Tab-separated table of N, CA and C in Angstrom:
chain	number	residue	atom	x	y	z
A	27	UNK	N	-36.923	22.380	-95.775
A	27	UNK	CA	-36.263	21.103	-95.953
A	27	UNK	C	-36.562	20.197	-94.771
A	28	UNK	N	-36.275	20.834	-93.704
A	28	UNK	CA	-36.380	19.964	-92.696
A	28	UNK	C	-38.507	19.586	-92.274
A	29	UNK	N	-39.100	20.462	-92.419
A	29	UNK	CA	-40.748	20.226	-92.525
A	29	UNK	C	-40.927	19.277	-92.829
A	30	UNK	N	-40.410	18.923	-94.566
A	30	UNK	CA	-40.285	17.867	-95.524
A	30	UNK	C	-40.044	16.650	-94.897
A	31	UNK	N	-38.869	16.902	-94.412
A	31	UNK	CA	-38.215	15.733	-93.551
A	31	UNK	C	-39.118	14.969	-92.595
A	32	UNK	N	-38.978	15.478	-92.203
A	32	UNK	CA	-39.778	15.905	-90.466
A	32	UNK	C	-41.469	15.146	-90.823
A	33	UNK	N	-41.794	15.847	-91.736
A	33	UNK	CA	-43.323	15.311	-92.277
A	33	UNK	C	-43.411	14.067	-92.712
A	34	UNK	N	-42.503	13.608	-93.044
A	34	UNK	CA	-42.733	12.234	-93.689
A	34	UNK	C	-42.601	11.232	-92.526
A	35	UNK	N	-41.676	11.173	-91.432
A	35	UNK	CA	-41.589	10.339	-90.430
A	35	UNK	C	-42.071	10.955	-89.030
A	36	UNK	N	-42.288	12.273	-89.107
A	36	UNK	CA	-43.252	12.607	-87.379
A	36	UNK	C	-43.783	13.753	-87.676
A	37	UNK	N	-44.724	13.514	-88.196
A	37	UNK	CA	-45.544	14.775	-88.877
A	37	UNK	C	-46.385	15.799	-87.529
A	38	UNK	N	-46.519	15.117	-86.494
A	38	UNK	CA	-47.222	15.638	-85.257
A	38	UNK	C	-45.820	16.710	-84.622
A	39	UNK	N	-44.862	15.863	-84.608
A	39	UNK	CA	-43.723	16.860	-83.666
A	39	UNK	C	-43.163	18.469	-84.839
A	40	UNK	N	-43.076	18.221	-86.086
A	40	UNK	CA	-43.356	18.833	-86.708
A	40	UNK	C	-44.309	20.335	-86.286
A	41	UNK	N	-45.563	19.581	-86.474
A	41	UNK	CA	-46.129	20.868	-86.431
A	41	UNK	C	-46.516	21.574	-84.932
A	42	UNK	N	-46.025	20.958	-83.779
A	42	UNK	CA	-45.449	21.146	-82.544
A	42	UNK	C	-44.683	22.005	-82.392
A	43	UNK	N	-43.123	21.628	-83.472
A	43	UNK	CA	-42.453	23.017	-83.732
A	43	UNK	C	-42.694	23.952	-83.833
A	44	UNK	N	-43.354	24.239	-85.015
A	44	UNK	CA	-43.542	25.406	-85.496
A	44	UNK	C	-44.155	26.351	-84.448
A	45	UNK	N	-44.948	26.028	-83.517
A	45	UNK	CA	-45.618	26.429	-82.696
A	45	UNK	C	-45.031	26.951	-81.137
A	46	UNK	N	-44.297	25.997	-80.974
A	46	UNK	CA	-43.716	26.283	-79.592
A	46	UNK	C	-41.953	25.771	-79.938
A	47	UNK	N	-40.972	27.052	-80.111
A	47	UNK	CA	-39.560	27.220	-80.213
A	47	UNK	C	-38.843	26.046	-79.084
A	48	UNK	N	-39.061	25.882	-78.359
A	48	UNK	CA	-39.044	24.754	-76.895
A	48	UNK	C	-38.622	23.314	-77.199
A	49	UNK	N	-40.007	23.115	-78.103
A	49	UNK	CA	-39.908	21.640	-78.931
A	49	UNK	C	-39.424	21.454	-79.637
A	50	UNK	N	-38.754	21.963	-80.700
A	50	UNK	CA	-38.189	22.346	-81.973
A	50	UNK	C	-36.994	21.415	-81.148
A	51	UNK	N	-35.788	21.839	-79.996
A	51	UNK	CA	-34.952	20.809	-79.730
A	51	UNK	C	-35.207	18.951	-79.242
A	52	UNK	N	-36.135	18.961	-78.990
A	52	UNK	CA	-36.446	17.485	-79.023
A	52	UNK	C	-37.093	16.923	-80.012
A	53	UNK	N	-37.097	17.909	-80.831
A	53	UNK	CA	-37.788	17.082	-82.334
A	53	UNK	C	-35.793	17.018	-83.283
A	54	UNK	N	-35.374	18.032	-82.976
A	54	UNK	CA	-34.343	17.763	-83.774
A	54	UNK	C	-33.369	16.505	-82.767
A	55	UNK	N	-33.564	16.384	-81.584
A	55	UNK	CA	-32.649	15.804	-80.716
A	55	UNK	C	-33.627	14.078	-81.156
A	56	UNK	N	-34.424	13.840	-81.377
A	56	UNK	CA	-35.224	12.891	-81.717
A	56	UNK	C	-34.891	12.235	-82.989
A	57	UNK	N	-35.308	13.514	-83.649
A	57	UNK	CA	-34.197	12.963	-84.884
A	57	UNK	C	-33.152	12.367	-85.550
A	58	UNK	N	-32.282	13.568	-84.718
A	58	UNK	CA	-30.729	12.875	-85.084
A	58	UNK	C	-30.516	11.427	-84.385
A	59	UNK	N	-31.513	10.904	-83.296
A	59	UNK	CA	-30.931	10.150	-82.571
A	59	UNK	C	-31.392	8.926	-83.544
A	60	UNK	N	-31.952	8.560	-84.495
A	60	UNK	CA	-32.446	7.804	-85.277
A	60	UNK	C	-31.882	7.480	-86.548
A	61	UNK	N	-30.649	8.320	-87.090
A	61	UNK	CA	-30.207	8.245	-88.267
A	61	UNK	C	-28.952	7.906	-88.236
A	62	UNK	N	-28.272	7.667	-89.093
A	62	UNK	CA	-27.083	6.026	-89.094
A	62	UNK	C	-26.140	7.115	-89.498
A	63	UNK	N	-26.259	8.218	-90.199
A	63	UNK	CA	-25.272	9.196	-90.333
A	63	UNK	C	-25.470	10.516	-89.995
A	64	UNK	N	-24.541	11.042	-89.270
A	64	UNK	CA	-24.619	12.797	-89.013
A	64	UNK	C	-23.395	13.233	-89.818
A	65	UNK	N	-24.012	14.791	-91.176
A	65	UNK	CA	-23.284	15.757	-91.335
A	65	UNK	C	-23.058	16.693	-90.206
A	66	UNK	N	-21.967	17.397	-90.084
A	66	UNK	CA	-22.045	18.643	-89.201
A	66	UNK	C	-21.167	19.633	-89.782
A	67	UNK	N	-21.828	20.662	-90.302
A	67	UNK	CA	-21.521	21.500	-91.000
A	67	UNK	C	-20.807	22.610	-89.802
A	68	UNK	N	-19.510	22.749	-89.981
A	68	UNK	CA	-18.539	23.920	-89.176
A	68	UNK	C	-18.160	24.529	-89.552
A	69	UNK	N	-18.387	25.765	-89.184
A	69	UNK	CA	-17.929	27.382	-89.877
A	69	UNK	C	-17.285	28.557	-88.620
A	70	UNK	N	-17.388	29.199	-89.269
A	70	UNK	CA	-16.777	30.418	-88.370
A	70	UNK	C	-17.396	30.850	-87.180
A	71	UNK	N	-18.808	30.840	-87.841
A	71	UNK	CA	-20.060	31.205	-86.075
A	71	UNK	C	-20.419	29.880	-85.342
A	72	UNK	N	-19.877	28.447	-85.647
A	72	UNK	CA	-20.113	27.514	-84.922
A	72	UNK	C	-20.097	27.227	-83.567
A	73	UNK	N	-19.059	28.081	-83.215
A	73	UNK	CA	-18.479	27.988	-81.268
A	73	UNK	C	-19.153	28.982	-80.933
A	74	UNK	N	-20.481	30.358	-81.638
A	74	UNK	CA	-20.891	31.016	-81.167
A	74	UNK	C	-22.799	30.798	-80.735
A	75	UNK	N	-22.410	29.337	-80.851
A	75	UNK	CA	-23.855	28.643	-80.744
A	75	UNK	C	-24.402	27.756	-79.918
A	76	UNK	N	-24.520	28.166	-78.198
A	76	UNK	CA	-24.702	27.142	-77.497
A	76	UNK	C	-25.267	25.948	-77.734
A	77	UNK	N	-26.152	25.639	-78.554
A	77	UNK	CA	-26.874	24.753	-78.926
A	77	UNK	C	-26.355	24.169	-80.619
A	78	UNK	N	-25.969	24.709	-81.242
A	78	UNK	CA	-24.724	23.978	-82.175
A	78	UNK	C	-23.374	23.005	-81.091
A	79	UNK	N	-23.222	23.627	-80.004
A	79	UNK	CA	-21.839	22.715	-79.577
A	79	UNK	C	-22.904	21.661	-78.220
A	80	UNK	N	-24.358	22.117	-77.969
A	80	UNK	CA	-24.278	20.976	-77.341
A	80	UNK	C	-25.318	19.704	-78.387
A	81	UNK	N	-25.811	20.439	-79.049
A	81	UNK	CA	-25.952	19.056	-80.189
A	81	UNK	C	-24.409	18.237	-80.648
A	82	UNK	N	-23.473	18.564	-80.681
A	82	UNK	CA	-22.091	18.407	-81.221
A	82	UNK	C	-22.255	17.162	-80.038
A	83	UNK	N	-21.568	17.459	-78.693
A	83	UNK	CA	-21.743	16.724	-77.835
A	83	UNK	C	-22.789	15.489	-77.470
A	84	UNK	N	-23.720	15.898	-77.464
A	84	UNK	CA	-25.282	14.804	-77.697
A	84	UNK	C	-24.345	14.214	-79.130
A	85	UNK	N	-24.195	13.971	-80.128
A	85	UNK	CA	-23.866	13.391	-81.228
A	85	UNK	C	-22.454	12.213	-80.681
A	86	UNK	N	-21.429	12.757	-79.671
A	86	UNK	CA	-20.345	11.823	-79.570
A	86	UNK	C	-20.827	10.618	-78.970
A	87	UNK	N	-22.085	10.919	-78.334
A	87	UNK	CA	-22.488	9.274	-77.392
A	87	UNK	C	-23.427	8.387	-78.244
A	88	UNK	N	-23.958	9.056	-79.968
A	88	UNK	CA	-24.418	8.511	-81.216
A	88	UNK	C	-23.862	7.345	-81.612
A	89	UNK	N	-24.822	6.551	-81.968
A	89	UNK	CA	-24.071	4.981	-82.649
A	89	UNK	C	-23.918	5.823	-84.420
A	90	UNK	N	-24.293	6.720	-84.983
A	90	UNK	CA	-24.112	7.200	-86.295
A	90	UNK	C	-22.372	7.790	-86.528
A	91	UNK	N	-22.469	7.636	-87.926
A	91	UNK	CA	-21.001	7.682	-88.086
A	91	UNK	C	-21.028	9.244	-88.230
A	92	UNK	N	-20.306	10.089	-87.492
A	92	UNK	CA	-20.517	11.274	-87.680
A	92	UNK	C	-19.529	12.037	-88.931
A	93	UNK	N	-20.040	12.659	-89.926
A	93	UNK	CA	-18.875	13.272	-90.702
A	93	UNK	C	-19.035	14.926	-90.455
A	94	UNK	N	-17.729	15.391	-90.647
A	94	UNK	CA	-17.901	16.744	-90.072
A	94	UNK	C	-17.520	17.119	-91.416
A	95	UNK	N	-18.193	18.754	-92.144
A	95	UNK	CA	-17.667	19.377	-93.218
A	95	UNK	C	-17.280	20.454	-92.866
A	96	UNK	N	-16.065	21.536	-92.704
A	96	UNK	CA	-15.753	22.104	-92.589
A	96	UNK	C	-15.659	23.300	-93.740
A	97	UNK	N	-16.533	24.069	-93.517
A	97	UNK	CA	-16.434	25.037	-94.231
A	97	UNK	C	-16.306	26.522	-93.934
A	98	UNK	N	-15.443	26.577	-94.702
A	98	UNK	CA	-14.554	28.028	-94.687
A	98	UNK	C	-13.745	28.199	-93.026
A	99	UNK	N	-12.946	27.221	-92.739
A	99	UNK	CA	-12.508	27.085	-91.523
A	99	UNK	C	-11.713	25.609	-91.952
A	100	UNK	N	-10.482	25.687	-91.107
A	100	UNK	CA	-9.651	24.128	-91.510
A	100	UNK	C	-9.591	23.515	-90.158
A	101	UNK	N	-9.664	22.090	-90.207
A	101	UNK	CA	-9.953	21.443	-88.764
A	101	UNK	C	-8.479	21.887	-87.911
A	102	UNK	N	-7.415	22.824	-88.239
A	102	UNK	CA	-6.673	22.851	-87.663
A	102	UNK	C	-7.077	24.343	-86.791
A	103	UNK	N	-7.955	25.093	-87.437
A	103	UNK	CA	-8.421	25.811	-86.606
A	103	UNK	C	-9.341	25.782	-85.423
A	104	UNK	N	-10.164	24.304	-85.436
A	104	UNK	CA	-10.538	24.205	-84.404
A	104	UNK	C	-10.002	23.657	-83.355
A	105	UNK	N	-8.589	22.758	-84.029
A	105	UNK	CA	-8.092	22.178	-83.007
A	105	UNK	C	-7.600	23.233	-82.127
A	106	UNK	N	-7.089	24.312	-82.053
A	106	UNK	CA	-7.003	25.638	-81.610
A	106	UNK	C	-7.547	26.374	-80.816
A	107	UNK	N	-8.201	26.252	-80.176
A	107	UNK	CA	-9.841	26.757	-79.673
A	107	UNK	C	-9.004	28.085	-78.434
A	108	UNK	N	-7.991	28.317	-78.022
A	108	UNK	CA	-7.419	29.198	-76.948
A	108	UNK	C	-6.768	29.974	-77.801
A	109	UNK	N	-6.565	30.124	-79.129
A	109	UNK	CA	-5.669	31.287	-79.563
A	109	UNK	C	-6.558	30.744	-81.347
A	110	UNK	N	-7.218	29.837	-81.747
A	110	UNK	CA	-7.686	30.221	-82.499
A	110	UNK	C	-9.212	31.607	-83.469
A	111	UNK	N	-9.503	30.649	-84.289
A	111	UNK	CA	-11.081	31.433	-84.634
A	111	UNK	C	-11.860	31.614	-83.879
A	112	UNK	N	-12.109	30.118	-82.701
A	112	UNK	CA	-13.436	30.372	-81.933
A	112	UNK	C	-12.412	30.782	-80.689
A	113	UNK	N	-11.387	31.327	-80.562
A	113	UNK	CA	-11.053	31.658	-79.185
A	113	UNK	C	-11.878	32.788	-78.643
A	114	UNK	N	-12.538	33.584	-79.242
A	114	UNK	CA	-13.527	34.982	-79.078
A	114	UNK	C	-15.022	34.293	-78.111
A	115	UNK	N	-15.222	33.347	-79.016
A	115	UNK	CA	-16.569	32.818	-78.747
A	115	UNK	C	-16.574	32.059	-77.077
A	116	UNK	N	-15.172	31.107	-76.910
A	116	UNK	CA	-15.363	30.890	-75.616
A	116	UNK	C	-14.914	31.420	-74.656
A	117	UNK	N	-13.637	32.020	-74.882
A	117	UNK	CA	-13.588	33.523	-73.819
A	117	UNK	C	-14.900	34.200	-73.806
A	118	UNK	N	-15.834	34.357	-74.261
A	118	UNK	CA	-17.144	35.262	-73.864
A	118	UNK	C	-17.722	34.257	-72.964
A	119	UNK	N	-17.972	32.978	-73.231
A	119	UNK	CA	-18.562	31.755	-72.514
A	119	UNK	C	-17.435	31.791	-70.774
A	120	UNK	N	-16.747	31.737	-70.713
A	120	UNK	CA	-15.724	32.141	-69.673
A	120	UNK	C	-16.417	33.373	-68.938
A	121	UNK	N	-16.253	34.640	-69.516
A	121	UNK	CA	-16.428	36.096	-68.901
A	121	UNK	C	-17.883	36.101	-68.807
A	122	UNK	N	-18.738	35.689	-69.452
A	122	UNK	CA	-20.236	36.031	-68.824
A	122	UNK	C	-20.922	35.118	-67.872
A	123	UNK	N	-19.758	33.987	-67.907
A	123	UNK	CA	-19.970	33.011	-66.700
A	123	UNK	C	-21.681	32.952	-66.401
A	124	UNK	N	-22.127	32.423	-68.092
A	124	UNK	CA	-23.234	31.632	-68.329
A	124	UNK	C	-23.699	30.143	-68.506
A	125	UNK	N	-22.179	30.050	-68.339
A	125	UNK	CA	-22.539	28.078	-68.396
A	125	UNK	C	-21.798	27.242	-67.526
A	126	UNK	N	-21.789	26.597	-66.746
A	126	UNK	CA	-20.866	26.177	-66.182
A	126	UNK	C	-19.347	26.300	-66.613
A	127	UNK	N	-18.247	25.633	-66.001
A	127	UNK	CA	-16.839	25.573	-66.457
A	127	UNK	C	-16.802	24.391	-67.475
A	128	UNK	N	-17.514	23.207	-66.657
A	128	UNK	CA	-17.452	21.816	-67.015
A	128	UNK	C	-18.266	21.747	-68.647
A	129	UNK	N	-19.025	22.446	-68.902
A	129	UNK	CA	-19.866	22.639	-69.795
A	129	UNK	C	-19.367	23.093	-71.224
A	130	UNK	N	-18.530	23.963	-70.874
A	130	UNK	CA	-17.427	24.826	-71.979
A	130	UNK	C	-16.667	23.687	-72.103
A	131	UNK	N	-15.549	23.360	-70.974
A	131	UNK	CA	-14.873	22.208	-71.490
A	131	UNK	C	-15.109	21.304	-72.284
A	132	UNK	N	-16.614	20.624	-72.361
A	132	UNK	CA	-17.177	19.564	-72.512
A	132	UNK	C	-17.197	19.792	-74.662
A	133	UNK	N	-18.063	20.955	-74.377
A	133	UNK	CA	-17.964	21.655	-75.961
A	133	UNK	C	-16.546	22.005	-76.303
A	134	UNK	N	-15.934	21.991	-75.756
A	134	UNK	CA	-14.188	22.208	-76.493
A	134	UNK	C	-13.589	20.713	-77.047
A	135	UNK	N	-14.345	20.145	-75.851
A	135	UNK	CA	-13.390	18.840	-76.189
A	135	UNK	C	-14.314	18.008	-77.639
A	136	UNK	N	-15.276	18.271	-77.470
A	136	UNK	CA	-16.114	18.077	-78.777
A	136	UNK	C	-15.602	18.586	-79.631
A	137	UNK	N	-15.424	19.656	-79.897
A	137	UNK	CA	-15.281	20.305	-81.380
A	137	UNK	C	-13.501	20.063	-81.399
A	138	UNK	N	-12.676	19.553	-80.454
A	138	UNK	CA	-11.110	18.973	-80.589
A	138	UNK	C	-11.565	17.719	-81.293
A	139	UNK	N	-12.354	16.930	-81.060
A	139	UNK	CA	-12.566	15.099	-80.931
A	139	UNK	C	-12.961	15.299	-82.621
A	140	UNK	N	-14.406	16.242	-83.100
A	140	UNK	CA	-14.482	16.188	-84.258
A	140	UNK	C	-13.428	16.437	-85.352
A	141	UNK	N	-12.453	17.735	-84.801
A	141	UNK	CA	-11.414	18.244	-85.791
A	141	UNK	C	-10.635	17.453	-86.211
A	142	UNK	N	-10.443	16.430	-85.210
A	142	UNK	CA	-9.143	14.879	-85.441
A	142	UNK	C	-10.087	14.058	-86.085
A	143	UNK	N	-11.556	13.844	-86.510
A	143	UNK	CA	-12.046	13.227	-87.615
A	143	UNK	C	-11.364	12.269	-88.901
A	144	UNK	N	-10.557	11.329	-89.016
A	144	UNK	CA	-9.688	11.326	-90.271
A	144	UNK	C	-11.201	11.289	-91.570
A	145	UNK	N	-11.984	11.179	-91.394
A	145	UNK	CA	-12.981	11.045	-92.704
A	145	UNK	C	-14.132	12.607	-92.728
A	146	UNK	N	-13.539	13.544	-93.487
A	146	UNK	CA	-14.247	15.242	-93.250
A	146	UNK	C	-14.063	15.712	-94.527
A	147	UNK	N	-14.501	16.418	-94.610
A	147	UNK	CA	-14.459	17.434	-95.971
A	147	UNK	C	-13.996	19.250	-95.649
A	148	UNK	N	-13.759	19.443	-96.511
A	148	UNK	CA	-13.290	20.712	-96.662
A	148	UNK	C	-14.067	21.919	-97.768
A	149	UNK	N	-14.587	22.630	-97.486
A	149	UNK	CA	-15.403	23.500	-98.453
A	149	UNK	C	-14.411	25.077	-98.136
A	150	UNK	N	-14.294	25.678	-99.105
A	150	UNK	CA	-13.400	26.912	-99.181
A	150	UNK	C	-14.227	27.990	-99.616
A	151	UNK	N	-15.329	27.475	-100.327
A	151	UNK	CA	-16.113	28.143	-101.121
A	151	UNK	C	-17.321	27.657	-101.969
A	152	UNK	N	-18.447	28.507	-102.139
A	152	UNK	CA	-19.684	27.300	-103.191
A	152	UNK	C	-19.666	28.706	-104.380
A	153	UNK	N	-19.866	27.781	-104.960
A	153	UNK	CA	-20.131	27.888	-106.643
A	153	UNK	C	-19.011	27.674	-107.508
């Protein structure tokens, strides 16, 4: 899907990707920075994805209207982040004291800022 994408408006960074894993984030960071709307699809392994929460972040300083879909997870669970779903994911970010402090915060307060979204969707289930 995204090749597709990708091919029709930067067909060179594209096949850059495929090649070197490295580039793949400034082709997607290139991307998003060009489009008038961001989905962001949130689930259960979302807070277990350094690079899911700092694209999240890169997205709040976006002129695009961001909509968040929440699936299989309710934005009240992320508002939660110390005793909720992702409380696992950043207590590990804490204890392996792999990212800064400021850094975690930064992704918490992101995925708080998206959960208060008033315009989101809710998915429980597909089919």
């Amino acid at each position: 899907v995204f090749r597709d994408l990708w091919g029709t408006s930067t067909s060179d960074s594209a096949l850059v990707a495929d090649r070197n894993p490295v580039d793949c984030w400034s082709v997607f960071t290139n991307f998003f920075s060009r489009s008038c709307i961001q989905l962001v699809i949130i689930s259960t392994g979302f807070a277990s994805s350094p690079r899911c929460l700092s694209l999240l972040c890169a997205l709040r300083n976006s002129p695009a209207t961001v909509i968040p879909i929440f699936y299989r997870v309710r934005p009240e669970d992320v508002q939660d982040l110390d005793n909720g779903l992702f409380a696992e994911a950043f207590g590990m970010y804490v204890r392996e004291d792999r990212y800064p402090e400021s850094v975690v915060e930064d992704w918490k307060q992101a995925l708080k800022s998206i959960s208060a979204t008033r315009t989101c969707f809710q998915v429980d289930s597909v089919g």
